[in-house]
Amino acid sequence: MATSELAALLERRQRIIQMAEEAEEEEEAKQGKNDEDPAVTPSPNTTPPPVPLFPSMRIRNPYTEFHEFTRKEIQRCQKTFNTYDTNKDKFIDFDELKHMMEKLGSAQTHLALKEMIREVDEDKDSKISFREFLLIFRKARAGELPEGSGLYDVYRLMEEIDVGKEGVKGAKNFFEVKIEQLTKVSQFEQEIRDEQEEKRRMAEERKTRKAAFKATAQLFEHHK
């Protein structure tokens, strides 16, 4: 991988992590303000109803939560998700899902589309977040989606087959996927190590260039 590509990959990773951390800090700050505001402090005799916190409502880093996927796979899913999130609200709603399935060549009925959303809609908001979108691929690789279902078609039509490894086109064998999943974590860790090594190497190169420039400047001053 070229140096510019690795640097861009590292920058994207840092930006994603930073955005998640900032969002968490903002949420904590809001929560702290509510705790201090007497206007929203519940009465001692009143027990406030619990607010359910579904997995898709939590801010998480997809690279760590979905460790069975490589970084390239997650980035490919993010690109596809963004393509069909036409109103850019970070969700795929019913109409956007309908459009996506038509573009993928697997148009669905009204009821089938609603069932597709229901299958992964953990926070019950009747639309699909990016995390819920990734759940489609997790469920498919775990063998939890019936072949022929709308969600399985999303997986089947988007999954890129490595011809050099598989030899032929088609869906990957379920047991082969299970074996591959065991190696995905180590692949992810190796990618992180590679990024750190590239960052260290680039820092060394900058240091070397700076020293060379300084030496040249001193030599020039000596010959004045």
mmCIF file of C-alpha atoms in Angstrom:
data_model
loop_
_atom_site.group_PDB
_atom_site.id
_atom_site.type_symbol
_atom_site.label_atom_id
_atom_site.label_comp_id
_atom_site.label_asym_id
_atom_site.label_seq_id
_atom_site.Cartn_x
_atom_site.Cartn_y
_atom_site.Cartn_z
ATOM 1 C CA MET A 1 0.000 0.000 0.000
ATOM 2 C CA ALA A 2 1.341 3.444 -0.929
ATOM 3 C CA THR A 3 2.365 5.845 1.804
ATOM 4 C CA SER A 4 -0.393 8.316 0.882
ATOM 5 C CA GLU A 5 -3.039 5.592 1.087
ATOM 6 C CA LEU A 6 -1.842 4.434 4.501
ATOM 7 C CA ALA A 7 -1.740 7.989 5.759
ATOM 8 C CA ALA A 8 -5.279 8.572 4.514
ATOM 9 C CA LEU A 9 -6.440 5.347 6.161
ATOM 10 C CA LEU A 10 -4.868 6.350 9.464
ATOM 11 C CA GLU A 11 -6.392 9.809 9.243
ATOM 12 C CA ARG A 12 -9.873 8.366 8.606
ATOM 13 C CA ARG A 13 -9.498 5.979 11.542
ATOM 14 C CA GLN A 14 -8.419 8.759 13.888
ATOM 15 C CA ARG A 15 -11.287 10.964 12.683
ATOM 16 C CA ILE A 16 -13.866 8.223 13.323
ATOM 17 C CA ILE A 17 -12.519 7.578 16.829
ATOM 18 C CA GLN A 18 -12.374 11.313 17.573
ATOM 19 C CA MET A 19 -15.972 11.827 16.396
ATOM 20 C CA ALA A 20 -17.153 8.977 18.618
ATOM 21 C CA GLU A 21 -15.270 10.343 21.633
ATOM 22 C CA GLU A 22 -16.591 13.862 21.071
ATOM 23 C CA ALA A 23 -20.136 12.557 20.798
ATOM 24 C CA GLU A 24 -19.722 10.618 24.038
ATOM 25 C CA GLU A 25 -18.315 13.685 25.818
ATOM 26 C CA GLU A 26 -21.191 15.812 24.539
ATOM 27 C CA GLU A 27 -23.722 13.255 25.772
ATOM 28 C CA GLU A 28 -22.017 13.074 29.181
ATOM 29 C CA ALA A 29 -22.010 16.868 29.416
ATOM 30 C CA LYS A 30 -25.728 16.995 28.666
ATOM 31 C CA GLN A 31 -26.407 14.302 31.230
ATOM 32 C CA GLY A 32 -24.389 16.175 33.856
ATOM 33 C CA LYS A 33 -26.320 19.367 33.181
ATOM 34 C CA ASN A 34 -29.629 17.558 33.585
ATOM 35 C CA ASP A 35 -28.447 16.092 36.883
ATOM 36 C CA GLU A 36 -27.628 19.564 38.213
ATOM 37 C CA ASP A 37 -30.826 21.219 36.998
ATOM 38 C CA PRO A 38 -33.448 21.112 39.793
ATOM 39 C CA ALA A 39 -36.166 21.550 37.205
ATOM 40 C CA VAL A 40 -35.534 18.070 35.846
ATOM 41 C CA THR A 41 -34.657 16.407 39.166
ATOM 42 C CA PRO A 42 -37.294 13.747 39.907
ATOM 43 C CA SER A 43 -39.234 13.922 43.144
ATOM 44 C CA PRO A 44 -37.858 11.692 45.945
ATOM 45 C CA ASN A 45 -41.217 9.924 46.024
ATOM 46 C CA THR A 46 -41.370 9.423 42.274
ATOM 47 C CA THR A 47 -39.441 6.725 40.459
ATOM 48 C CA PRO A 48 -38.825 7.796 36.862
ATOM 49 C CA PRO A 49 -39.579 5.144 34.250
ATOM 50 C CA PRO A 50 -36.481 3.464 32.842
ATOM 51 C CA VAL A 51 -35.391 4.658 29.430
ATOM 52 C CA PRO A 52 -34.420 1.696 27.245
ATOM 53 C CA LEU A 53 -31.022 2.040 25.616
ATOM 54 C CA PHE A 54 -30.853 -0.165 22.578
ATOM 55 C CA PRO A 55 -27.468 -1.174 21.119
ATOM 56 C CA SER A 56 -28.020 0.981 18.035
ATOM 57 C CA MET A 57 -28.556 4.054 20.254
ATOM 58 C CA ARG A 58 -25.084 3.765 21.759
ATOM 59 C CA ILE A 59 -22.148 5.439 20.031
ATOM 60 C CA ARG A 60 -19.627 2.765 19.191
ATOM 61 C CA ASN A 61 -16.616 2.323 17.013
ATOM 62 C CA PRO A 62 -17.663 -0.091 14.218
ATOM 63 C CA TYR A 63 -14.063 -1.229 13.756
ATOM 64 C CA THR A 64 -13.950 -2.620 17.289
ATOM 65 C CA GLU A 65 -17.549 -3.804 17.652
ATOM 66 C CA PHE A 66 -17.625 -5.616 14.299
ATOM 67 C CA HIS A 67 -14.166 -7.099 14.655
ATOM 68 C CA GLU A 68 -15.082 -10.040 12.425
ATOM 69 C CA PHE A 69 -14.932 -7.671 9.432
ATOM 70 C CA THR A 70 -11.792 -6.191 7.934
ATOM 71 C CA ARG A 71 -11.438 -2.439 7.815
ATOM 72 C CA LYS A 72 -11.861 -2.472 4.041
ATOM 73 C CA GLU A 73 -15.144 -4.370 4.356
ATOM 74 C CA ILE A 74 -16.516 -1.847 6.857
ATOM 75 C CA GLN A 75 -15.397 1.045 4.691
ATOM 76 C CA ARG A 76 -17.056 -0.571 1.673
ATOM 77 C CA CYS A 77 -20.291 -0.957 3.655
ATOM 78 C CA GLN A 78 -20.067 2.670 4.797
ATOM 79 C CA LYS A 79 -19.667 3.824 1.203
ATOM 80 C CA THR A 80 -22.690 1.800 0.087
ATOM 81 C CA PHE A 81 -24.739 3.018 3.062
ATOM 82 C CA ASN A 82 -23.890 6.649 2.283
ATOM 83 C CA THR A 83 -24.825 6.143 -1.375
ATOM 84 C CA TYR A 84 -28.378 5.107 -0.543
ATOM 85 C CA ASP A 85 -28.805 7.506 2.397
ATOM 86 C CA THR A 86 -29.995 10.082 -0.114
ATOM 87 C CA ASN A 87 -31.257 12.645 2.408
ATOM 88 C CA LYS A 88 -27.998 12.341 4.401
ATOM 89 C CA ASP A 89 -29.666 11.908 7.800
ATOM 90 C CA LYS A 90 -27.425 8.912 8.621
ATOM 91 C CA PHE A 91 -30.312 6.465 8.257
ATOM 92 C CA ILE A 92 -31.832 4.396 5.471
ATOM 93 C CA ASP A 93 -35.591 4.770 5.664
ATOM 94 C CA PHE A 94 -38.329 2.806 3.901
ATOM 95 C CA ASP A 95 -38.188 4.721 0.606
ATOM 96 C CA GLU A 96 -34.387 4.666 0.506
ATOM 97 C CA LEU A 97 -34.379 0.914 1.178
ATOM 98 C CA LYS A 98 -36.913 0.422 -1.609
ATOM 99 C CA HIS A 99 -34.676 2.398 -3.978
ATOM 100 C CA MET A 100 -31.584 0.444 -2.901
ATOM 101 C CA MET A 101 -33.214 -2.935 -3.502
ATOM 102 C CA GLU A 102 -34.396 -1.832 -6.944
ATOM 103 C CA LYS A 103 -30.886 -0.684 -7.835
ATOM 104 C CA LEU A 104 -29.448 -4.002 -6.603
ATOM 105 C CA GLY A 105 -31.859 -5.836 -8.912
ATOM 106 C CA SER A 106 -33.916 -7.378 -6.096
ATOM 107 C CA ALA A 107 -37.073 -5.284 -5.841
ATOM 108 C CA GLN A 108 -39.206 -6.124 -2.788
ATOM 109 C CA THR A 109 -42.886 -5.818 -1.920
ATOM 110 C CA HIS A 110 -44.129 -3.283 0.606
ATOM 111 C CA LEU A 111 -44.501 -5.950 3.299
ATOM 112 C CA ALA A 112 -41.103 -7.464 2.516
ATOM 113 C CA LEU A 113 -39.410 -4.082 2.909
ATOM 114 C CA LYS A 114 -41.072 -3.519 6.273
ATOM 115 C CA GLU A 115 -39.942 -6.988 7.379
ATOM 116 C CA MET A 116 -36.366 -6.228 6.282
ATOM 117 C CA ILE A 117 -36.308 -3.140 8.498
ATOM 118 C CA ARG A 118 -37.934 -4.950 11.420
ATOM 119 C CA GLU A 119 -35.315 -7.712 11.308
ATOM 120 C CA VAL A 120 -32.428 -5.359 12.214
ATOM 121 C CA ASP A 121 -34.271 -2.362 13.709
ATOM 122 C CA GLU A 122 -33.027 -2.731 17.281
ATOM 123 C CA ASP A 123 -34.113 0.736 18.441
ATOM 124 C CA LYS A 124 -37.568 0.447 16.815
ATOM 125 C CA ASP A 125 -37.404 3.734 14.914
ATOM 126 C CA SER A 126 -38.536 2.126 11.618
ATOM 127 C CA LYS A 127 -35.302 2.899 9.799
ATOM 128 C CA ILE A 128 -31.817 1.435 9.498
ATOM 129 C CA SER A 129 -28.738 3.059 11.047
ATOM 130 C CA PHE A 130 -25.238 2.226 9.841
ATOM 131 C CA ARG A 131 -24.724 -0.096 12.808
ATOM 132 C CA GLU A 132 -27.969 -1.898 11.976
ATOM 133 C CA PHE A 133 -26.829 -2.051 8.348
ATOM 134 C CA LEU A 134 -23.692 -3.878 9.466
ATOM 135 C CA LEU A 135 -25.896 -6.312 11.408
ATOM 136 C CA ILE A 136 -27.213 -7.557 8.055
ATOM 137 C CA PHE A 137 -23.745 -8.825 7.145
ATOM 138 C CA ARG A 138 -23.076 -10.202 10.632
ATOM 139 C CA LYS A 139 -26.330 -12.162 10.582
ATOM 140 C CA ALA A 140 -25.725 -13.397 7.031
ATOM 141 C CA ARG A 141 -22.234 -14.655 7.800
ATOM 142 C CA ALA A 142 -23.505 -16.340 10.946
ATOM 143 C CA GLY A 143 -26.122 -18.197 8.910
ATOM 144 C CA GLU A 144 -29.007 -16.389 10.628
ATOM 145 C CA LEU A 145 -30.665 -15.091 7.442
ATOM 146 C CA PRO A 146 -32.664 -17.465 5.240
ATOM 147 C CA GLU A 147 -31.540 -17.584 1.644
ATOM 148 C CA GLY A 148 -33.997 -15.772 -0.582
ATOM 149 C CA SER A 149 -34.907 -13.203 2.074
ATOM 150 C CA GLY A 150 -34.519 -9.512 1.305
ATOM 151 C CA LEU A 151 -31.696 -9.026 3.797
ATOM 152 C CA TYR A 152 -29.829 -12.044 2.498
ATOM 153 C CA ASP A 153 -30.121 -10.599 -1.004
ATOM 154 C CA VAL A 154 -28.450 -7.413 0.258
ATOM 155 C CA TYR A 155 -25.583 -9.504 1.587
ATOM 156 C CA ARG A 156 -25.397 -11.744 -1.470
ATOM 157 C CA LEU A 157 -25.461 -8.912 -3.995
ATOM 158 C CA MET A 158 -22.950 -6.737 -2.150
ATOM 159 C CA GLU A 159 -20.513 -9.380 -0.992
ATOM 160 C CA GLU A 160 -17.401 -9.225 -3.130
ATOM 161 C CA ILE A 161 -15.892 -12.599 -3.893
ATOM 162 C CA ASP A 162 -12.096 -12.885 -3.959
ATOM 163 C CA VAL A 163 -11.770 -14.885 -7.181
ATOM 164 C CA GLY A 164 -8.154 -15.712 -6.464
ATOM 165 C CA LYS A 165 -9.171 -17.368 -3.211
ATOM 166 C CA GLU A 166 -12.575 -18.815 -4.113
ATOM 167 C CA GLY A 167 -11.835 -19.789 -7.700
ATOM 168 C CA VAL A 168 -15.452 -19.203 -8.811
ATOM 169 C CA LYS A 169 -18.166 -16.609 -8.286
ATOM 170 C CA GLY A 170 -20.988 -17.205 -5.814
ATOM 171 C CA ALA A 171 -21.818 -16.979 -2.138
ATOM 172 C CA LYS A 172 -19.114 -18.155 0.233
ATOM 173 C CA ASN A 173 -19.585 -21.493 1.897
ATOM 174 C CA PHE A 174 -20.941 -21.046 5.422
ATOM 175 C CA PHE A 175 -18.260 -23.180 7.051
ATOM 176 C CA GLU A 176 -15.512 -21.363 5.162
ATOM 177 C CA VAL A 177 -16.869 -18.096 6.516
ATOM 178 C CA LYS A 178 -16.775 -19.493 10.060
ATOM 179 C CA ILE A 179 -13.091 -20.357 9.620
ATOM 180 C CA GLU A 180 -12.373 -16.922 8.165
ATOM 181 C CA GLN A 181 -14.030 -15.215 11.111
ATOM 182 C CA LEU A 182 -11.479 -16.763 13.449
ATOM 183 C CA THR A 183 -8.697 -14.927 11.627
ATOM 184 C CA LYS A 184 -10.425 -11.552 11.224
ATOM 185 C CA VAL A 185 -9.473 -10.312 14.710
ATOM 186 C CA SER A 186 -5.775 -10.959 14.115
ATOM 187 C CA GLN A 187 -6.064 -9.315 10.690
ATOM 188 C CA PHE A 188 -7.557 -6.221 12.306
ATOM 189 C CA GLU A 189 -4.774 -6.104 14.897
ATOM 190 C CA GLN A 190 -2.164 -6.484 12.148
ATOM 191 C CA GLU A 191 -3.689 -3.559 10.251
ATOM 192 C CA ILE A 192 -3.419 -1.396 13.368
ATOM 193 C CA ARG A 193 0.219 -2.434 13.856
ATOM 194 C CA ASP A 194 0.936 -1.659 10.197
ATOM 195 C CA GLU A 195 -0.597 1.795 10.589
ATOM 196 C CA GLN A 196 1.468 2.471 13.711
ATOM 197 C CA GLU A 197 4.639 1.293 11.962
ATOM 198 C CA GLU A 198 3.911 3.510 8.973
ATOM 199 C CA LYS A 199 3.351 6.480 11.282
ATOM 200 C CA ARG A 200 6.678 5.782 13.009
ATOM 201 C CA ARG A 201 8.457 5.450 9.658
ATOM 202 C CA MET A 202 7.016 8.718 8.378
ATOM 203 C CA ALA A 203 8.118 10.476 11.566
ATOM 204 C CA GLU A 204 11.657 9.110 11.095
ATOM 205 C CA GLU A 205 11.687 10.309 7.487
ATOM 206 C CA ARG A 206 10.614 13.803 8.541
ATOM 207 C CA LYS A 207 13.330 13.815 11.198
ATOM 208 C CA THR A 208 15.951 12.718 8.669
ATOM 209 C CA ARG A 209 14.887 15.338 6.119
ATOM 210 C CA LYS A 210 14.933 18.025 8.799
ATOM 211 C CA ALA A 211 18.466 17.042 9.873
ATOM 212 C CA ALA A 212 19.660 16.994 6.262
ATOM 213 C CA PHE A 213 18.172 20.423 5.628
ATOM 214 C CA LYS A 214 19.850 21.776 8.772
ATOM 215 C CA ALA A 215 23.211 20.327 7.761
ATOM 216 C CA THR A 216 22.898 21.842 4.276
ATOM 217 C CA ALA A 217 22.024 25.228 5.742
ATOM 218 C CA GLN A 218 25.028 25.116 8.078
ATOM 219 C CA LEU A 219 27.319 24.139 5.173
ATOM 220 C CA PHE A 220 25.984 27.044 3.143
ATOM 221 C CA GLU A 221 26.590 29.448 6.000
ATOM 222 C CA HIS A 222 30.143 28.095 6.423
ATOM 223 C CA HIS A 223 31.032 28.850 2.791
ATOM 224 C CA LYS A 224 29.677 32.396 2.811
#
